Each structure stands twice: as C-alpha cells, then as structure tokens.
Amino acid sequence: MASLTNQNTSWPFVRTTLIHEKLASTSDRAAELVRRGSHALPLVVWARCQTQGRGRRTHEWWSDSGSLTFTLAIDPEHHHLAVADEPKLALAMAVSIVRALESLRLGSASLGIRWPNDLEVGGRKLGGMLPERLDTENGRRVLVGVGLNVFSRLDESPSTIRAMATSLAALHDAAWDESILPAILAAILGQFEQVLEQLVEADPELAAEWGRLDLLRDQPVRVDLGSRIVAGIARGIDAEGALCIDDGLEQLRIFGGQVLRL
C-alpha cells in the first residue's frame, strides 16, 4: 500500500495529501490515519484505484482508474462547524464539485443533485458523496468520501452500473488520461474551502444553490426510511438539508433515507 505523502501548501485547503496507487477504501484509510492522529488536518486521501468503495447503507461504489476517488478529513471544531451542520456536508460537497467543474469548463447545464448524496446528469449517476462522523481520542472528526466518474471505462463495469452511470468524458466526448485528475481534485478542494465557510456562516445563498441544483423538485418520489416508505411530490431541499415531500395530506421534512428509483 505504497503512498506519496505531501504536507506542503501545493494543494488548496488541505495540509496533508496522501496519494495511493491502490486502496480498498479511501474512507477506511482516512479513518485509520485520523484515529492515529499522525497527520495534520485537513487531510485528503486519494486513491488512483479503489477496489472496495462504500456508498450509503450497504451499497458499494464501483470505480476504476478513470474515476476520481478521495476522502477529505477535517476537524469540525477547528472550522467552527456545528454538529447540526454535519448532515449538510454531502450537499456542500456536491455544490463544491459543481462549482469546480464549472470553473474548469467541464460542467453541464443538466448536472444536479439527486438528494441526499448523488450527482446526476440526465438521470445517470456521475458521482456520489458519503459523509461520516468519527469519534476519536482527540475529539470528533468528519470524513467526506467522494467518487466521481471522470473518464471511467463504464463498458467494463457491472451491467447494473452501465445502465445508470455516466462520466465527464462521455458528456464532453473527450479522450482523457490520468493527467486531468489532479486538476479536478485541486479545484474541488479549493471550492470546498469556500463552501465550508458559507455553511458555517449559514449563508442563505448556499442553500439557494443546492436548491437550484435539486433534480427531484416537483417530481414524484418514494423514500425508503427503513421502517416505512414515504411517497409524494418532492418540493425541494430546504436550508437544513431536508427533502420536503408533499404526501397529499401534509408537507414532510425528510433528513435521511434512500430515494427509490421509480
């Protein structure tokens, strides 16, 4: 599990960057390092190839060397991030990614957020974010795992992935290689630094932005809450990060669960 560690200021926002050629999970590796307390935070772990990426619940995240897979670890108290704001980190990271792609002229007018933690274009998944809270001897820490299909070879992916995923290269009809990945990662980290400040300051423009990116608004949805399924019309993502659903009787605010594909 050889890695390259960079602890200088060449990367935006982070103080430590660890680049691995291959890892099972960047989030597992980041959690290990954070518990050990051996590296300065914010820290990012980037794997050029991730073999056992994790999605929400028990889902796995498929990726290959054409995917950008990384985990960002922060000390929320250092950034004055309240516990109540931690559930909004997936939305904050989604906004950061969209802004980063736009800054690199790699965006798409149809790119948006499928609540709670996916990025999609035209009904196809482009990326996902998985925030996790970690309690350590040094206090609480937060990890945000990211998987983004950049020039992923989806024709080599499982059939279930091929049916629902896309990549940036496919959107732009581009032939890219690994040289584009550092630029995208740096842009995301730089944007996240600004978005995190907006989140901490409760900037209403941030909530307005993830509201504009909401792909489920005014669409029929079914959300699996584990104990029951809620169905209705999505009415947007509010400032607290909740999905608002009109079930015909009342407007519900959902903070967790899985939006089922109809």
Coordinates of C-alpha atoms in Angstrom, one line a residue:
M1 CA 0.0 0.0 0.0
A2 CA 2.7 2.5 -1.0
S3 CA 1.7 6.1 -0.9
L4 CA 3.1 9.5 -1.6
T5 CA 2.6 12.0 1.3
N6 CA 2.6 15.7 0.6
Q7 CA 2.5 18.0 3.6
N8 CA 3.2 21.4 1.9
T9 CA 0.9 24.0 0.6
S10 CA 0.7 23.0 -3.0
W11 CA -2.9 21.7 -2.6
P12 CA -5.8 24.0 -1.8
F13 CA -7.3 23.8 1.7
V14 CA -5.6 20.6 2.9
R15 CA -2.5 20.4 5.0
T16 CA -1.8 16.7 4.2
T17 CA -2.3 14.9 0.9
L18 CA -1.8 11.1 0.6
I19 CA -1.8 9.6 -2.8
H20 CA -2.1 5.8 -3.1
E21 CA -1.9 3.8 -6.3
K22 CA -4.4 1.3 -5.0
L23 CA -6.6 1.1 -1.9
A24 CA -9.6 -0.8 -0.8
S25 CA -11.3 2.3 0.6
T26 CA -10.1 5.9 0.9
S27 CA -12.5 6.4 3.8
D28 CA -11.2 3.4 5.7
R29 CA -7.7 4.6 5.2
A30 CA -8.5 8.2 6.2
A31 CA -10.3 6.9 9.3
E32 CA -7.3 4.9 10.3
L33 CA -5.0 7.9 9.9
V34 CA -7.4 10.2 11.8
R35 CA -7.7 7.8 14.7
R36 CA -3.9 7.6 14.8
G37 CA -3.6 11.4 14.8
S38 CA -0.4 11.1 12.9
H39 CA -1.1 13.6 10.1
A40 CA -2.1 17.3 10.1
L41 CA -5.7 18.1 9.2
P42 CA -7.4 18.9 6.9
L43 CA -6.2 15.7 5.2
V44 CA -7.1 14.1 1.9
V45 CA -6.5 10.5 0.9
W46 CA -6.7 10.0 -2.9
A47 CA -6.5 6.5 -4.5
R48 CA -5.8 6.2 -8.2
C49 CA -7.6 2.8 -8.0
Q50 CA -10.2 2.0 -5.3
T51 CA -11.4 -1.6 -5.0
Q52 CA -14.0 -1.6 -2.2
G53 CA -15.5 1.9 -2.2
R54 CA -18.6 2.3 0.0
G55 CA -21.8 4.0 -0.7
R56 CA -24.8 4.7 1.6
R57 CA -26.0 1.9 3.8
T58 CA -24.5 -1.4 2.5
H59 CA -24.0 -0.2 -1.1
E60 CA -20.7 -0.5 -2.8
W61 CA -19.2 2.2 -5.1
W62 CA -17.7 0.8 -8.3
S63 CA -14.7 2.7 -9.7
D64 CA -11.7 2.2 -11.9
S65 CA -8.5 4.2 -12.6
G66 CA -10.6 6.6 -14.6
S67 CA -12.5 7.6 -11.5
L68 CA -11.5 10.3 -9.0
T69 CA -11.9 8.7 -5.6
F70 CA -10.8 10.5 -2.5
T71 CA -11.8 11.2 1.2
L72 CA -11.4 14.5 2.9
A73 CA -11.0 14.5 6.7
I74 CA -11.5 17.7 8.8
D75 CA -11.6 18.7 12.4
P76 CA -15.1 20.4 12.5
E77 CA -14.4 22.3 15.7
H78 CA -11.3 23.9 14.0
H79 CA -13.6 25.2 11.3
H80 CA -16.4 26.1 13.7
L81 CA -18.7 23.5 12.1
A82 CA -21.6 22.7 14.4
V83 CA -22.8 19.2 14.9
A84 CA -26.2 20.2 13.4
D85 CA -24.5 21.2 10.2
E86 CA -22.7 17.9 9.6
P87 CA -25.6 16.3 7.8
K88 CA -25.4 19.0 5.2
L89 CA -21.9 18.1 4.2
A90 CA -22.9 15.9 1.3
L91 CA -24.9 18.8 -0.2
A92 CA -22.0 21.2 0.5
M93 CA -19.5 18.9 -1.3
A94 CA -22.0 18.5 -4.2
V95 CA -22.1 22.2 -4.6
S96 CA -18.2 22.3 -4.4
I97 CA -17.9 19.7 -7.2
V98 CA -20.4 21.5 -9.4
R99 CA -18.6 24.8 -8.9
A100 CA -15.2 23.2 -9.6
L101 CA -16.4 21.6 -12.8
E102 CA -17.8 24.9 -14.0
S103 CA -14.5 26.6 -13.2
L104 CA -12.7 24.1 -15.4
R105 CA -15.4 24.4 -18.1
L106 CA -16.4 20.8 -17.5
G107 CA -19.8 21.4 -16.2
S108 CA -23.2 20.6 -17.7
A109 CA -26.5 22.6 -17.6
S110 CA -28.3 19.4 -16.6
L111 CA -25.9 18.4 -13.8
G112 CA -27.6 18.5 -10.4
I113 CA -28.1 16.8 -7.0
R114 CA -30.2 13.8 -6.5
W115 CA -30.8 14.1 -2.8
P116 CA -29.2 13.1 -0.5
N117 CA -25.8 12.4 -1.9
D118 CA -25.6 11.8 -5.6
L119 CA -24.7 13.9 -8.6
E120 CA -26.5 13.1 -11.8
V121 CA -26.8 14.2 -15.4
G122 CA -29.8 13.2 -17.5
G123 CA -30.9 10.6 -15.0
R124 CA -27.4 9.0 -14.9
K125 CA -25.1 9.0 -11.9
L126 CA -21.9 11.0 -12.2
G127 CA -20.7 10.9 -8.7
G128 CA -21.5 10.4 -5.0
M129 CA -20.6 11.8 -1.6
L130 CA -20.6 9.9 1.7
P131 CA -20.0 12.0 4.9
E132 CA -19.2 10.1 8.1
R133 CA -18.6 11.2 11.7
L134 CA -15.7 9.7 13.6
D135 CA -15.2 10.0 17.4
T136 CA -11.5 9.9 18.3
E137 CA -9.4 10.4 21.4
N138 CA -8.7 13.9 20.1
G139 CA -12.4 14.8 19.5
R140 CA -14.9 14.4 16.7
R141 CA -13.8 14.3 13.2
V142 CA -15.7 14.3 9.9
L143 CA -14.8 12.4 6.7
V144 CA -16.4 13.1 3.3
G145 CA -15.8 10.4 0.8
V146 CA -16.2 11.3 -2.9
G147 CA -16.4 9.2 -6.1
L148 CA -16.6 11.0 -9.4
N149 CA -16.7 9.3 -12.8
V150 CA -14.2 11.3 -14.9
F151 CA -13.1 9.0 -17.8
S152 CA -14.3 5.8 -16.2
R153 CA -14.5 2.8 -18.6
L154 CA -18.1 2.1 -17.9
D155 CA -18.2 -0.6 -20.6
E156 CA -16.1 -2.7 -18.3
S157 CA -18.3 -2.1 -15.3
P158 CA -21.1 -4.4 -14.0
S159 CA -24.3 -4.3 -16.0
T160 CA -26.2 -2.5 -13.2
I161 CA -23.6 0.3 -13.3
R162 CA -23.6 0.6 -17.1
A163 CA -27.4 1.1 -17.1
M164 CA -27.3 4.0 -14.6
A165 CA -24.0 5.8 -14.8
T166 CA -22.1 8.2 -17.0
S167 CA -18.8 10.0 -16.9
L168 CA -17.4 13.5 -17.6
A169 CA -15.5 12.2 -20.6
A170 CA -18.7 10.8 -22.1
L171 CA -20.6 14.1 -21.5
H172 CA -17.8 16.1 -23.3
D173 CA -16.9 13.4 -25.9
A174 CA -13.3 13.7 -24.7
A175 CA -10.4 11.3 -24.6
W176 CA -8.6 12.0 -21.3
D177 CA -6.0 10.3 -19.2
E178 CA -4.8 10.4 -15.5
S179 CA -3.3 13.9 -16.0
I180 CA -6.7 15.6 -15.7
L181 CA -7.4 14.1 -12.2
P182 CA -5.1 16.3 -10.1
A183 CA -6.6 19.5 -11.6
I184 CA -10.1 18.3 -10.8
L185 CA -9.2 17.3 -7.3
A186 CA -7.4 20.7 -6.6
A187 CA -10.4 22.6 -8.0
I188 CA -12.8 20.7 -5.7
L189 CA -10.7 21.2 -2.6
G190 CA -10.4 24.9 -3.4
Q191 CA -14.2 25.3 -3.8
F192 CA -14.9 23.2 -0.7
E193 CA -12.9 25.7 1.4
Q194 CA -15.2 28.5 0.3
V195 CA -18.4 26.4 0.6
L196 CA -17.5 25.3 4.1
E197 CA -17.2 28.9 5.2
Q198 CA -20.7 29.6 3.7
L199 CA -22.0 26.5 5.6
V200 CA -20.6 27.7 8.9
E201 CA -21.9 31.2 8.4
A202 CA -25.4 29.9 7.4
D203 CA -25.1 31.8 4.1
P204 CA -28.6 31.6 2.5
E205 CA -27.0 31.7 -0.9
L206 CA -25.5 28.2 -0.3
A207 CA -29.0 26.7 0.5
A208 CA -30.4 28.5 -2.5
E209 CA -27.7 27.0 -4.7
W210 CA -28.3 23.4 -3.6
G211 CA -32.0 24.2 -4.1
R212 CA -31.3 25.3 -7.7
L213 CA -29.4 22.1 -8.3
D214 CA -32.2 19.9 -6.9
L215 CA -33.1 17.3 -9.6
L216 CA -36.1 15.9 -7.6
R217 CA -38.1 19.1 -7.2
D218 CA -41.7 18.7 -8.3
Q219 CA -41.0 15.0 -9.2
P220 CA -42.9 12.0 -7.7
V221 CA -40.6 10.3 -5.2
R222 CA -40.6 7.3 -2.9
V223 CA -38.2 7.4 0.1
D224 CA -37.3 4.2 2.0
L225 CA -36.8 5.2 5.6
G226 CA -36.1 1.7 6.8
S227 CA -39.3 1.3 8.8
R228 CA -41.6 2.7 6.2
I229 CA -41.7 4.2 2.7
V230 CA -42.9 7.8 2.2
A231 CA -44.4 8.7 -1.2
G232 CA -45.4 12.0 -2.6
I233 CA -44.2 15.0 -4.7
A234 CA -40.8 16.5 -3.8
R235 CA -41.0 20.2 -3.0
G236 CA -37.3 21.0 -2.7
I237 CA -34.3 20.8 -0.3
D238 CA -34.6 23.3 2.5
A239 CA -31.9 25.3 4.3
E240 CA -31.4 22.4 6.8
G241 CA -30.8 19.9 4.1
A242 CA -34.1 18.1 4.4
L243 CA -36.0 16.8 1.4
C244 CA -39.5 18.3 1.6
I245 CA -42.3 16.0 0.4
D246 CA -46.0 16.7 -0.1
D247 CA -47.7 13.4 0.5
G248 CA -51.2 14.8 -0.3
L249 CA -52.0 15.4 3.4
E250 CA -49.1 17.4 4.7
Q251 CA -45.5 18.5 3.8
L252 CA -42.9 16.2 5.4
R253 CA -39.3 17.0 6.0
I254 CA -37.1 14.0 5.5
F255 CA -33.5 14.0 6.8
G256 CA -32.4 10.5 5.9
G257 CA -33.4 7.5 3.8
Q258 CA -33.0 6.3 0.3
V259 CA -34.8 7.7 -2.7
L260 CA -36.0 4.7 -4.6
R261 CA -35.8 4.8 -8.4
L262 CA -39.3 4.7 -9.9

